[in-house]
PDB file of C-alpha atoms in Angstrom:
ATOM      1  CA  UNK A   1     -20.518 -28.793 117.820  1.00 40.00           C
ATOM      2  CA  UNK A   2     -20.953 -32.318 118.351  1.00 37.00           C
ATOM      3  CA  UNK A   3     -25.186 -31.536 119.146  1.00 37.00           C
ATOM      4  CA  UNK A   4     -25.178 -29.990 116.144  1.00 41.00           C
ATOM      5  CA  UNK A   5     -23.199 -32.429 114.286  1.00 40.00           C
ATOM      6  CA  UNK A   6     -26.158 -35.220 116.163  1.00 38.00           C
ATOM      7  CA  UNK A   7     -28.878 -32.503 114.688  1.00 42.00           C
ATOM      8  CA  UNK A   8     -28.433 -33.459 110.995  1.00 47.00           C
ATOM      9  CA  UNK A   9     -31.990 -34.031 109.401  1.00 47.00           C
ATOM     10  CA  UNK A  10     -32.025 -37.404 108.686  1.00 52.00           C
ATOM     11  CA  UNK A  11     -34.141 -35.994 105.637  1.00 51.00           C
ATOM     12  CA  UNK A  12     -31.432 -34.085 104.456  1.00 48.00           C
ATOM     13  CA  UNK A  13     -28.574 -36.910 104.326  1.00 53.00           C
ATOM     14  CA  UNK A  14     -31.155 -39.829 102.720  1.00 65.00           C
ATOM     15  CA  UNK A  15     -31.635 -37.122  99.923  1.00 68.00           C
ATOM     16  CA  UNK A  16     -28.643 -37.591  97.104  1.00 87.00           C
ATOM     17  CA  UNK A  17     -28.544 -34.913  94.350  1.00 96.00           C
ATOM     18  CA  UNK A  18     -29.447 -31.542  93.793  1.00 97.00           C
ATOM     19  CA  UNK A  19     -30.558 -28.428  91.715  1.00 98.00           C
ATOM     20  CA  UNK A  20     -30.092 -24.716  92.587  1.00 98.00           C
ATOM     21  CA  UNK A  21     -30.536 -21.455  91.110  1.00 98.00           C
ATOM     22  CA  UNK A  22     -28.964 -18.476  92.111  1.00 98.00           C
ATOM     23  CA  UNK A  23     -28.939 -14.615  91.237  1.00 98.00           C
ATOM     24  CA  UNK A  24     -25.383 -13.458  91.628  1.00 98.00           C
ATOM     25  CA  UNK A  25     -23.450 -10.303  92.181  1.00 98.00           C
ATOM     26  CA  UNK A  26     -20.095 -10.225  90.451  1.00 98.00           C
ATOM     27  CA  UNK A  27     -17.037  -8.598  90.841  1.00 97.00           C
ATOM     28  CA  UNK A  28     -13.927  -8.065  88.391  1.00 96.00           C
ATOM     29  CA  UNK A  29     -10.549  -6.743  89.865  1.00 95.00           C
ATOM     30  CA  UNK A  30      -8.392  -5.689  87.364  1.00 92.00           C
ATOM     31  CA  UNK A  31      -5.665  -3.687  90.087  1.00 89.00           C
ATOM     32  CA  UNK A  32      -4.710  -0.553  88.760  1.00 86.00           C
ATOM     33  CA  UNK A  33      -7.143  -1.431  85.220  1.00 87.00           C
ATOM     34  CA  UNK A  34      -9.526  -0.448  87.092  1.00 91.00           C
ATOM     35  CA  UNK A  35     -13.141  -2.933  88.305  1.00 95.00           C
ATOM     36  CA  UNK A  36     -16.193  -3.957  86.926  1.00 95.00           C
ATOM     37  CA  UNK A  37     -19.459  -5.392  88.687  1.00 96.00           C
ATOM     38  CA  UNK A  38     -23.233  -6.127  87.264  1.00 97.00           C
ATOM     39  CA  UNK A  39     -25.716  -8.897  88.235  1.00 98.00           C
ATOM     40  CA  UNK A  40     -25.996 -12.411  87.030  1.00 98.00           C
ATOM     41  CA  UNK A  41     -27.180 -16.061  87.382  1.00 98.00           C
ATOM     42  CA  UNK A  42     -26.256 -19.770  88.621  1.00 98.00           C
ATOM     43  CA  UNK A  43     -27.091 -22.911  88.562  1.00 98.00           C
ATOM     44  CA  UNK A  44     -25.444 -26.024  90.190  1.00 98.00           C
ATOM     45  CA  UNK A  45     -26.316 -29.566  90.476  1.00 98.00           C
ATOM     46  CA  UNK A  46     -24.609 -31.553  92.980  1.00 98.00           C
ATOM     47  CA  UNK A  47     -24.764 -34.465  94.342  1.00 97.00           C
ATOM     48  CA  UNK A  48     -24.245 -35.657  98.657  1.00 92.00           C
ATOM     49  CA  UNK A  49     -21.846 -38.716  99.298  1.00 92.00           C
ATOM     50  CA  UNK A  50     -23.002 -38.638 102.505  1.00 91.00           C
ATOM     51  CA  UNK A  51     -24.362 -35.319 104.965  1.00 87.00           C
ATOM     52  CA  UNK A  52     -20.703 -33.993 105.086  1.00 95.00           C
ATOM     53  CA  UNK A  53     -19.523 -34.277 102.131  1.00 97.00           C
ATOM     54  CA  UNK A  54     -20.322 -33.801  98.450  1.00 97.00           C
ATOM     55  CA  UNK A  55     -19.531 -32.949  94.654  1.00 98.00           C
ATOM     56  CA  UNK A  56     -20.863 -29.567  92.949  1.00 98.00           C
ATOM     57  CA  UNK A  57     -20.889 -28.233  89.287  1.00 98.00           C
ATOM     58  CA  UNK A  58     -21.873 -25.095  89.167  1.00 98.00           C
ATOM     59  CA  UNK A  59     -22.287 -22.276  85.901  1.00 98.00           C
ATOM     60  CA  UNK A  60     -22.692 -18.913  86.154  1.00 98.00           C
ATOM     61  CA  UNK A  61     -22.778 -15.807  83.708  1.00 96.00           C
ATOM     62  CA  UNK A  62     -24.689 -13.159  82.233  1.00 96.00           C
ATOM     63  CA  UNK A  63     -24.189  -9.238  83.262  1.00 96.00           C
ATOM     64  CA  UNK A  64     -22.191  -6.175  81.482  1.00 96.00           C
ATOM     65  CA  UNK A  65     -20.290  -3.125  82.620  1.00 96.00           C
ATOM     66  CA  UNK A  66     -18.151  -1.008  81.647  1.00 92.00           C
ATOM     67  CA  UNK A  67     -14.053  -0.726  82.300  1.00 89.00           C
ATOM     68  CA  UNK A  68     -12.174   1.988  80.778  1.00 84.00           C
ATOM     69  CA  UNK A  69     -15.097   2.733  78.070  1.00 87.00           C
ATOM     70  CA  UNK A  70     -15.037  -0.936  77.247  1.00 91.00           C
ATOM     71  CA  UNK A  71     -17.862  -3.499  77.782  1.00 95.00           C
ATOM     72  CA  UNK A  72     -16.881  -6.497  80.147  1.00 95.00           C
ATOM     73  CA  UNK A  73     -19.061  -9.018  79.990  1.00 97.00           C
ATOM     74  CA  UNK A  74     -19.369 -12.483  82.069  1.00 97.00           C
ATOM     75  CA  UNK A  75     -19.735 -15.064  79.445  1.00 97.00           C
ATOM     76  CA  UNK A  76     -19.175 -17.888  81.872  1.00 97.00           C
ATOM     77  CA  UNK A  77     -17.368 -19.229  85.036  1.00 98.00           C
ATOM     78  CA  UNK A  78     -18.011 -23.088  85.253  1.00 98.00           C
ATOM     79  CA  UNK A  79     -16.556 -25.086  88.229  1.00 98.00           C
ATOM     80  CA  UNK A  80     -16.036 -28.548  89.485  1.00 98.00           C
ATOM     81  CA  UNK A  81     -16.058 -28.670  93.096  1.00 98.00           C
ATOM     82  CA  UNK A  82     -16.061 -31.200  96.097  1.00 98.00           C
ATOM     83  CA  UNK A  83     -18.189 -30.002  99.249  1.00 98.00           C
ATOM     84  CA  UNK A  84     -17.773 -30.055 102.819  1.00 98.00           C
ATOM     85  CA  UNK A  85     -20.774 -29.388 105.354  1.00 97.00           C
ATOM     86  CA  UNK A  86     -21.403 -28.562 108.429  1.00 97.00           C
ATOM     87  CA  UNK A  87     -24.397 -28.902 110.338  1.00 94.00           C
ATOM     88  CA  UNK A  88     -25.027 -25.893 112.649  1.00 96.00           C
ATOM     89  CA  UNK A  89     -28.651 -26.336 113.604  1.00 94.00           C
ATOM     90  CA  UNK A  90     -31.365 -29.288 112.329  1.00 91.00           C
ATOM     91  CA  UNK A  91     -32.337 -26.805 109.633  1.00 93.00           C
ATOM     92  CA  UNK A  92     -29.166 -24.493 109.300  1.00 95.00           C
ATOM     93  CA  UNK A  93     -25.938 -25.446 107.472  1.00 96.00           C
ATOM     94  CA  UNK A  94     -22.609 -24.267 106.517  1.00 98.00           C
ATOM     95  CA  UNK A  95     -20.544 -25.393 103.492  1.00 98.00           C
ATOM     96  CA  UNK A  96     -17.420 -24.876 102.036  1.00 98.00           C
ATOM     97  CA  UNK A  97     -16.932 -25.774  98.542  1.00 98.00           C
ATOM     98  CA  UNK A  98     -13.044 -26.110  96.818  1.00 98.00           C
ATOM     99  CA  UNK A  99     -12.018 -26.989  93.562  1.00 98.00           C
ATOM    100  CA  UNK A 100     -11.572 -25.789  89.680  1.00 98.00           C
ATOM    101  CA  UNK A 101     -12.527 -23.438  87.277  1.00 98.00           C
ATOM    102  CA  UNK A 102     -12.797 -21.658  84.042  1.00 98.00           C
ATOM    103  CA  UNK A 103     -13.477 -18.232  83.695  1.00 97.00           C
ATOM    104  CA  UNK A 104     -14.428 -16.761  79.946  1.00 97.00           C
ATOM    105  CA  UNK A 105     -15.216 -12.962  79.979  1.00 96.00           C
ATOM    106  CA  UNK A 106     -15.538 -10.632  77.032  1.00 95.00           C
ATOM    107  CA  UNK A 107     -13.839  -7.039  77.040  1.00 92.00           C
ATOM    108  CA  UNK A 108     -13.709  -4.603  74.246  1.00 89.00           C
ATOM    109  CA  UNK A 109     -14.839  -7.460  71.801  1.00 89.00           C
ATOM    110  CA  UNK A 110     -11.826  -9.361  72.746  1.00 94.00           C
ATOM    111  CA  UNK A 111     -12.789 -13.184  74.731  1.00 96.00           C
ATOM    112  CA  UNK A 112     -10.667 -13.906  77.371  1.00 93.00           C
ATOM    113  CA  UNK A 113     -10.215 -17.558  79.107  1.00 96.00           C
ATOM    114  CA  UNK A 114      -8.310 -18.506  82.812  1.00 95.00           C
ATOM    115  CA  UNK A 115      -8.641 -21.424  84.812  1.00 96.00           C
ATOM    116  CA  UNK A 116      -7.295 -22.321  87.901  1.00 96.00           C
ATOM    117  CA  UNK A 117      -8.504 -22.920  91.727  1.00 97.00           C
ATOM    118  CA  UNK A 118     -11.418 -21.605  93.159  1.00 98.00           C
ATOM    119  CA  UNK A 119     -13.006 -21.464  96.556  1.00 98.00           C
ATOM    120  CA  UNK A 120     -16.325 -20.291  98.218  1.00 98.00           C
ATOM    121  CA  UNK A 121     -17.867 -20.097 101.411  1.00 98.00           C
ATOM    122  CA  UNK A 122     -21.985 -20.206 102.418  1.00 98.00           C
ATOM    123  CA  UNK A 123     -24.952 -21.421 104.225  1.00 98.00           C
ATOM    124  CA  UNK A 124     -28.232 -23.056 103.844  1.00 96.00           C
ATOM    125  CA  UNK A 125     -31.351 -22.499 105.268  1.00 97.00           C
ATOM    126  CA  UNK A 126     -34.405 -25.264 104.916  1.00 95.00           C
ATOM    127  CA  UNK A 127     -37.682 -23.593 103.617  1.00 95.00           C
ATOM    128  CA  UNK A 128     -39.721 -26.583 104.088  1.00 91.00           C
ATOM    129  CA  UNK A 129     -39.557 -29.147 107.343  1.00 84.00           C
ATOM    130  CA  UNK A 130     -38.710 -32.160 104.658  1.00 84.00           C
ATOM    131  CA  UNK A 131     -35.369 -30.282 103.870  1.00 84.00           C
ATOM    132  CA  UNK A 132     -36.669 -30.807 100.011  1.00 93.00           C
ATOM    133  CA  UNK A 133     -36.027 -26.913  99.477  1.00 97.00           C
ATOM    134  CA  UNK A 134     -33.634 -24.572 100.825  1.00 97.00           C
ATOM    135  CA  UNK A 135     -32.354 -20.903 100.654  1.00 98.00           C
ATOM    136  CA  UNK A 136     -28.509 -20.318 100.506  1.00 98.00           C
ATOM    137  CA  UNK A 137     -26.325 -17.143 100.174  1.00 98.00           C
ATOM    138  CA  UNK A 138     -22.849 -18.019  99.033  1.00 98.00           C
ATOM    139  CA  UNK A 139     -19.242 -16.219  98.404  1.00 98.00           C
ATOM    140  CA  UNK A 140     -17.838 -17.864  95.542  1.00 98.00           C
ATOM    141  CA  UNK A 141     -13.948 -16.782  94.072  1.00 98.00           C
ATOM    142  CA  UNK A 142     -13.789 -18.102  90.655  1.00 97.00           C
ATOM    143  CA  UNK A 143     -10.384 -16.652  89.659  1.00 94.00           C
ATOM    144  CA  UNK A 144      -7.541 -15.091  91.268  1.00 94.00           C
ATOM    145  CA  UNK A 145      -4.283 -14.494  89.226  1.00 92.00           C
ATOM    146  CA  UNK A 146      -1.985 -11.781  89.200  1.00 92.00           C
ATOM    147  CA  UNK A 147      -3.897  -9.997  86.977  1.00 90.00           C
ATOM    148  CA  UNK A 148      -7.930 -10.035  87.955  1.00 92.00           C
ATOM    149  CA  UNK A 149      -9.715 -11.575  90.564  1.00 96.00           C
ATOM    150  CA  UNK A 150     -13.701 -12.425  90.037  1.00 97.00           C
ATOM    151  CA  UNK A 151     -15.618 -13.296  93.211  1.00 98.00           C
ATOM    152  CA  UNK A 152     -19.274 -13.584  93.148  1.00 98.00           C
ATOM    153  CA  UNK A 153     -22.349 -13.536  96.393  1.00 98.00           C
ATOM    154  CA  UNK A 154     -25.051 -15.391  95.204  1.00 98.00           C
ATOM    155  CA  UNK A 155     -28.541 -15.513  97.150  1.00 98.00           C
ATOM    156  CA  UNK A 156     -30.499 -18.722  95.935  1.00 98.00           C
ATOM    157  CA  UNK A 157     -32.898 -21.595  96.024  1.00 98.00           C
ATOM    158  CA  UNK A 158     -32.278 -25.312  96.270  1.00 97.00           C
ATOM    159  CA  UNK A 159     -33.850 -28.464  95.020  1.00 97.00           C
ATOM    160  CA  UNK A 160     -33.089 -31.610  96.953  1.00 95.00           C
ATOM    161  CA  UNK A 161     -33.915 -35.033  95.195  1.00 93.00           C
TER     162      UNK A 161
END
């Protein structure tokens, strides 16, 4: 751990902010309601406070299906998030994001709104030597009361500036 910790591209940490888009796979959980799933997209701009740690916003939506005859639509699920990172090669890193936020989905024509914490789990892969671009795949949960849970994988690129 501590080689790879050595391993950070110095490319990578003098870089500050970034921009990423990602098509998503969600997932509502209504219990015994029933579940609904479709495709949608992210983005996220964040910003590195140094190459462990950072700040994320990230906004995802789009994407219908169907529970109990009714439409359920992701309008939006927009988060605040600080970032932790791990380096586990030169090119290769883990993160761990943690923070808030607010879930708006449509069902039935009805809009319905929940906030609370959310969590999410992924890795990054450079595309280019610089470390300018990146791939990531992600695990995000954007809502878990006693009522639903959403939870999105996202496969994406990323912009570093």
């Amino acid at each position: 751990l501590v080689a790879a910790s050595l391993a950070a591209s110095p490319a990578y940490a003098q870089m500050v902010g970034y921009l990423a888009a990602d098509a998503i796979h969600w997932a509502l959980d209504q219990g015994a309601s029933g579940s609904a799933e479709a495709v949608g997209g992210r983005v996220s701009l964040g910003t590195h406070l140094n190459s462990r740690f950072g700040g994320e916003i990230r906004a995802a939506g789009l994407g219908s299906d169907s529970l109990d005859g009714e439409s359920v639509s992701l309008d939006s699920a927009v988060g605040v998030y600080a970032k932790a990172v791990h380096p586990v090669t030169r090119h290769i890193r883990a993160y761990a994001l943690a923070g808030a936020a607010q879930v708006e989905m449509s069902q039935g024509g009805r809009t319905h709104k929940e906030s609370g914490f959310s969590w999410g789990v992924g890795l990054e892969l450079d595309a280019d030597t610089g470390g300018r671009w990146a791939f990531r795949l992600d695990h995000m949960r954007y809502l878990d009361t006693p009522e639903a849970t959403l939870e999105a994988t996202g496969l994406g690129v990323v912009y570093r500036f």
